[in-house]
Coordinates of C-alpha atoms in Angstrom, one line a residue:
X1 CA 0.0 0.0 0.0
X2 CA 1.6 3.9 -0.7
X3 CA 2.5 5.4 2.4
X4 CA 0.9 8.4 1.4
X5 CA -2.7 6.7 1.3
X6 CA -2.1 4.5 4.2
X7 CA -1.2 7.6 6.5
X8 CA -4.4 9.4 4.5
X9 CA -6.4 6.3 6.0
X10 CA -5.1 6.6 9.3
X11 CA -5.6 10.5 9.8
X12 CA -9.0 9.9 8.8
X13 CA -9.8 6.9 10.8
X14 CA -8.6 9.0 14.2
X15 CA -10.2 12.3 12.9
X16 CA -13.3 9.8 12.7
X17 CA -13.1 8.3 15.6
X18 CA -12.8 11.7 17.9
X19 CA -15.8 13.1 15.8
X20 CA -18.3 10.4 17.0
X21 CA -16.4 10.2 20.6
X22 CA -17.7 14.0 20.7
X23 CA -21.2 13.7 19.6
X24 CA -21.4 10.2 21.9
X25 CA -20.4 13.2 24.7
X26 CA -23.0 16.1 23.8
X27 CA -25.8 13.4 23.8
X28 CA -25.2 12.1 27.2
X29 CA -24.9 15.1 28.4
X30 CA -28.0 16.1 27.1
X31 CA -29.6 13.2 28.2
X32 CA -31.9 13.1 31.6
X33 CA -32.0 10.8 34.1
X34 CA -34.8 9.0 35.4
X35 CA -35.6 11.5 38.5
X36 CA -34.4 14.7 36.2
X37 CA -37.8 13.6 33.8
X38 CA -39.5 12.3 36.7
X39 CA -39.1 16.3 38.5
X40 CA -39.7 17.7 35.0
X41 CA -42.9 16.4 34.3
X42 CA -44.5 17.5 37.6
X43 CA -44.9 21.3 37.4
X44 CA -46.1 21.1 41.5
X45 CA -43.2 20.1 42.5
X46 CA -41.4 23.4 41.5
X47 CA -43.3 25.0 44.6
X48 CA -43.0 21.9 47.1
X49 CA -42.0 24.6 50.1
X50 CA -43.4 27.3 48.9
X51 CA -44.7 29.3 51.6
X52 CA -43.0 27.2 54.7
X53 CA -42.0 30.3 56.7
X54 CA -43.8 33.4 55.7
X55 CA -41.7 35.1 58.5
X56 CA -38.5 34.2 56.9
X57 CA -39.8 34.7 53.6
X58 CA -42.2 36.8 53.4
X59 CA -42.3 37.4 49.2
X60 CA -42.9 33.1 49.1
X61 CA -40.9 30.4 48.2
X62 CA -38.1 28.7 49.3
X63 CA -38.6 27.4 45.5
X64 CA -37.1 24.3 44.2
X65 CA -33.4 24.4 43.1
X66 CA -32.4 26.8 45.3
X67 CA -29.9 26.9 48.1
X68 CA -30.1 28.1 52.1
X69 CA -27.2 28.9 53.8
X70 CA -26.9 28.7 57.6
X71 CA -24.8 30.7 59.1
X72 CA -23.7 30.6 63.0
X73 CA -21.4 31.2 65.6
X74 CA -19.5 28.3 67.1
X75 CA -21.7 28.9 70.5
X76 CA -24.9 29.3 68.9
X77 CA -27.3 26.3 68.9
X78 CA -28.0 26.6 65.1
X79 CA -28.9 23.0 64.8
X80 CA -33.3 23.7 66.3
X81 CA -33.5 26.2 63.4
X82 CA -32.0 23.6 61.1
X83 CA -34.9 21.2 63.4
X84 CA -37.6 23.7 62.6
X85 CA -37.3 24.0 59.1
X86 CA -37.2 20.0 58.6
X87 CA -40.1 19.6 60.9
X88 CA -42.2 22.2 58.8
X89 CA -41.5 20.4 55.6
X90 CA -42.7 17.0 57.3
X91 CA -45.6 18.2 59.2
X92 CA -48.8 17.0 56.9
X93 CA -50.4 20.5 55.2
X94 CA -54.1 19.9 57.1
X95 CA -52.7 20.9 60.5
X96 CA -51.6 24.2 58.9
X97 CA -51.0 26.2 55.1
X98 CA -47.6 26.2 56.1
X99 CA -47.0 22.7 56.8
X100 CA -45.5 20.6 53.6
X101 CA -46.1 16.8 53.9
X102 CA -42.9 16.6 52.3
X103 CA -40.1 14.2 52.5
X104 CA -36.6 15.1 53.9
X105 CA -33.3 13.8 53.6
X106 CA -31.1 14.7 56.4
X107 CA -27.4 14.3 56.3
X108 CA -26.4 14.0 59.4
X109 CA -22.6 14.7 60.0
X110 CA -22.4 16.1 63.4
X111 CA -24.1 14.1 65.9
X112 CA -26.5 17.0 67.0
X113 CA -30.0 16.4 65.6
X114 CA -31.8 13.0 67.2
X115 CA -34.8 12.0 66.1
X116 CA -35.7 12.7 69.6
X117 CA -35.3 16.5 69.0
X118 CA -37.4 16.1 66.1
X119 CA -40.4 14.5 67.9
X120 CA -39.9 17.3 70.3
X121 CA -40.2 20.0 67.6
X122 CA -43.1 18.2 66.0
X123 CA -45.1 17.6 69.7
X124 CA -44.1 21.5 69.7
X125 CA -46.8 22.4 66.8
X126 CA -49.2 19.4 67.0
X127 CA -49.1 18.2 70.1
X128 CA -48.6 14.7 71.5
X129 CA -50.3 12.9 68.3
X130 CA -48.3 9.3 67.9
X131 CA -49.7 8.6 64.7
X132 CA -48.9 12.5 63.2
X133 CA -45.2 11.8 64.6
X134 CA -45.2 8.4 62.8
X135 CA -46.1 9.6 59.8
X136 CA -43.6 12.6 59.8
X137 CA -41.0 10.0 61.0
X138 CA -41.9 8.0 57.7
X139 CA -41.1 11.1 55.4
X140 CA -37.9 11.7 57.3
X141 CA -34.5 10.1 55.1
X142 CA -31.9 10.4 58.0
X143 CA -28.3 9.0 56.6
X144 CA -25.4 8.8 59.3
X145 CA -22.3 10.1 57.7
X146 CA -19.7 10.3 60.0
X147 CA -16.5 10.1 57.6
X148 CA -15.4 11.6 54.5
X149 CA -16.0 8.2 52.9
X150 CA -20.0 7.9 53.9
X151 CA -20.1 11.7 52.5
X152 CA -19.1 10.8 49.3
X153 CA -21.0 7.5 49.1
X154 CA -23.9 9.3 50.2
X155 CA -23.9 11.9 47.5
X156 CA -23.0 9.6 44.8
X157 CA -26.2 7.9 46.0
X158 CA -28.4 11.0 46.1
X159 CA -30.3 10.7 43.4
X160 CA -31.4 7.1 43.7
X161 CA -32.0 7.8 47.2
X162 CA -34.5 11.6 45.9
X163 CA -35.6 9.4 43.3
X164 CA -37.0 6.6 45.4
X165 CA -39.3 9.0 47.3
X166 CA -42.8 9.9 46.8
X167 CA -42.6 13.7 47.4
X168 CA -39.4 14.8 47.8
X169 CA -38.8 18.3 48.9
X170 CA -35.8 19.5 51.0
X171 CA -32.2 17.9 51.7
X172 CA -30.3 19.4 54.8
X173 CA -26.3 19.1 55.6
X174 CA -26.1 20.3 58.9
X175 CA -22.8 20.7 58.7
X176 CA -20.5 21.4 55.6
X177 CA -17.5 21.4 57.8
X178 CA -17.8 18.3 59.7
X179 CA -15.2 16.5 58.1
X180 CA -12.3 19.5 57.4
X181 CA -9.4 18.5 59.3
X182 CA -9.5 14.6 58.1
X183 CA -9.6 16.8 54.6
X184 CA -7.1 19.1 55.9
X185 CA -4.2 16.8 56.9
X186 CA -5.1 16.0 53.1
X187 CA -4.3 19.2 51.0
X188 CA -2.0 21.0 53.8
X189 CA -3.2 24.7 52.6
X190 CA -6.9 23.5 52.4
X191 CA -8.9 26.5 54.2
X192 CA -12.2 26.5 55.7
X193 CA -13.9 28.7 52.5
X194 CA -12.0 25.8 50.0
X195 CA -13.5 23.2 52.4
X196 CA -16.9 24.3 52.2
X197 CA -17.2 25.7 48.6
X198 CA -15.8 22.2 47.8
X199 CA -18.6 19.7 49.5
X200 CA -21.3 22.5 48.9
X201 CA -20.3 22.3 45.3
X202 CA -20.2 18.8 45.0
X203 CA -23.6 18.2 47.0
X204 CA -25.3 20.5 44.8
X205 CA -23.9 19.7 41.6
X206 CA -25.9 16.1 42.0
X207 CA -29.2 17.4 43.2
X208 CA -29.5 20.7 41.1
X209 CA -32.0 19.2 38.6
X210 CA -33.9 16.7 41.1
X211 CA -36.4 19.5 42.2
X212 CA -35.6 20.0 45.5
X213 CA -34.7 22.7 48.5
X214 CA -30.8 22.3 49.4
X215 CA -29.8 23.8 53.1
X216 CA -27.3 23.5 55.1
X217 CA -25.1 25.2 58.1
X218 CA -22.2 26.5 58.0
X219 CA -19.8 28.1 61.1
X220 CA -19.8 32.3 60.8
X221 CA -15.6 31.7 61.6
X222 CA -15.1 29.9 57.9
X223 CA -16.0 32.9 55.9
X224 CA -18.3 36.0 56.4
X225 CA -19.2 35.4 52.2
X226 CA -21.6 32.9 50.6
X227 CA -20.3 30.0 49.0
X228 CA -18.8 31.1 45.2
X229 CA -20.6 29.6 41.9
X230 CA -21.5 26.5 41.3
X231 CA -23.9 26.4 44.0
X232 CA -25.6 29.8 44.1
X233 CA -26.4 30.9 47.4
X234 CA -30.2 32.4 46.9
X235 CA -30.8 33.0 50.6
X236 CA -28.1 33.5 53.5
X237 CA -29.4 33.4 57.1
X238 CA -27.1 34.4 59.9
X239 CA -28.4 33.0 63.6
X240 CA -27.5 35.3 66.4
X241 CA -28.2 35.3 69.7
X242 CA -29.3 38.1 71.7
X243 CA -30.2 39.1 75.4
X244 CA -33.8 38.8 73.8
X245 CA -33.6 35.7 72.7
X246 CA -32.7 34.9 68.8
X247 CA -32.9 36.8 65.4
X248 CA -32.1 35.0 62.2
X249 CA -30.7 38.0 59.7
X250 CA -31.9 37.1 56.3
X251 CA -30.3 38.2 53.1
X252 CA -32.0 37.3 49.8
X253 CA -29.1 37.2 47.6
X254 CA -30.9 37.3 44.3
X255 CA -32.6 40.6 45.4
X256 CA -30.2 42.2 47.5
X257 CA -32.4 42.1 50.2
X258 CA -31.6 41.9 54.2
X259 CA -34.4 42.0 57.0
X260 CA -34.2 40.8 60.9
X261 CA -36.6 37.8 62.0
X262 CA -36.9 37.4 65.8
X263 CA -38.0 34.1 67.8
X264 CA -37.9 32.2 70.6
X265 CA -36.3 28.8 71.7
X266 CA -38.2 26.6 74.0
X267 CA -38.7 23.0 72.7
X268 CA -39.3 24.7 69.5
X269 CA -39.1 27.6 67.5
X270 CA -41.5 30.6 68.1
X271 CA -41.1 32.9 65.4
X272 CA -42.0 36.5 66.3

């Protein structure tokens, strides 16, 4: 065969083969998953917690999709707001407008929200109803991850795990920094802001078309800013504590707007 047609063959067979490796790419990534269609084809879902808090958002929403930072100092008990907020979501919508008959999945890194607390918080706004606090119990996806490698298996699993729930509306880390310093001794110049832009990121990244509420909590000391891009901060809440009690300063991000909601802590949330 002439050299110059076998290495005309050749150029063409490569230049072939990394056309159709490219178009093999932009179809899959144009192609949905199971839950992505599943989420798509049900327009209610889009509004799953809308309305939850009117006090902490009083223009509606949280709306699916978006993301709730949870800011706190290391003495503040952030963890009942992050309680709260769950319990709202699981509560069925008959006891109260608010209330979102939703299911949660809890990611629970730092060993500070039982499910003790959590009956607590729902006796709080419904009283001492067993079979209200087994049904909420039933809606409520709690995953133990107490190393860096149940993290990641966890979020790889995400969307089966989103996916194999009826109503899925809200997924909570309660704490993005619970595993830094195993991650630290790691990548030596790691910082808290890496640290948390890094699993925030990555959490969001696999549940950002699955139709759902993403919050989580994050210490004041990593960083007074929101987490940078991918995961777009839409609203930032700051808990203080006061000598009246507690205030949660909320900033809506998108809108460039901050406002001051009071409440109360007392086996429960009272929201003044």
């Amino acid at each position: 065969m002439d050299i110059r047609l076998f290495i005309y063959l050749l150029i063409n067979k490569i230049f072939n083969y990394y056309i159709c490796k490219s178009v093999l790419q932009m179809e899959c990534r144009k192609m949905e998953t199971g839950v992505q269609l599943f989420s798509r084809l049900k327009p209610e879902s889009s509004k799953i917690l809308d309305g939850i808090n009117p006090k902490l958002f009083p223009e509606g929403g949280p709306l699916v999709n978006q993301v709730i930072e949870v800011l706190h100092h290391q003495n503040v008990n952030y963890t009942d707001f992050l309680v709260d907020f769950i319990v709202r979501a699981l509560l069925p919508s008959k006891l109260d407008p608010s209330f979102k008959e939703s299911q949660v999945i809890l990611l629970h890194t730092d060993c500070q929200i039982s499910l003790l607390k959590v009956i607590k918080f729902i006796e709080k706004k419904c009283g001492k109803n067993n079979g209200i606090v087994e049904e909420c119990l039933k809606r409520l996806v709690k995953i133990n991850c107490y190393s860096a490698e149940e993290i990641e298996t966890t979020f790889f699993n995400l969307e089966r795990i989103i996916g194999n729930c009826d109503k899925p509306g809200l997924v909570v880390l309660d704490n993005c920094l619970s595993q830094y310093w195993i991650a630290k001794f790691e990548e030596r110049m790691l910082s808290f802001d890496k640290h948390s832009e890094k699993i925030v990121n990555l959490l969001y990244e696999k549940i950002k078309d699955l139709n759902v509420v993403l919050m989580y909590g994050r210490p004041f000391w990593s960083g007074g800013d929101c987490i940078k891009p991918g995961a777009q901060v839409t609203y930032s809440i700051y808990i203080v504590e006061n000598e009246k009690g507690f205030e949660a300063q909320v900033k809506n991000v998108e809108k460039s707007v901050s406002y001051i909601v009071p409440f109360n802590v007392n086996a429960g949330i009272d929201f003044l």
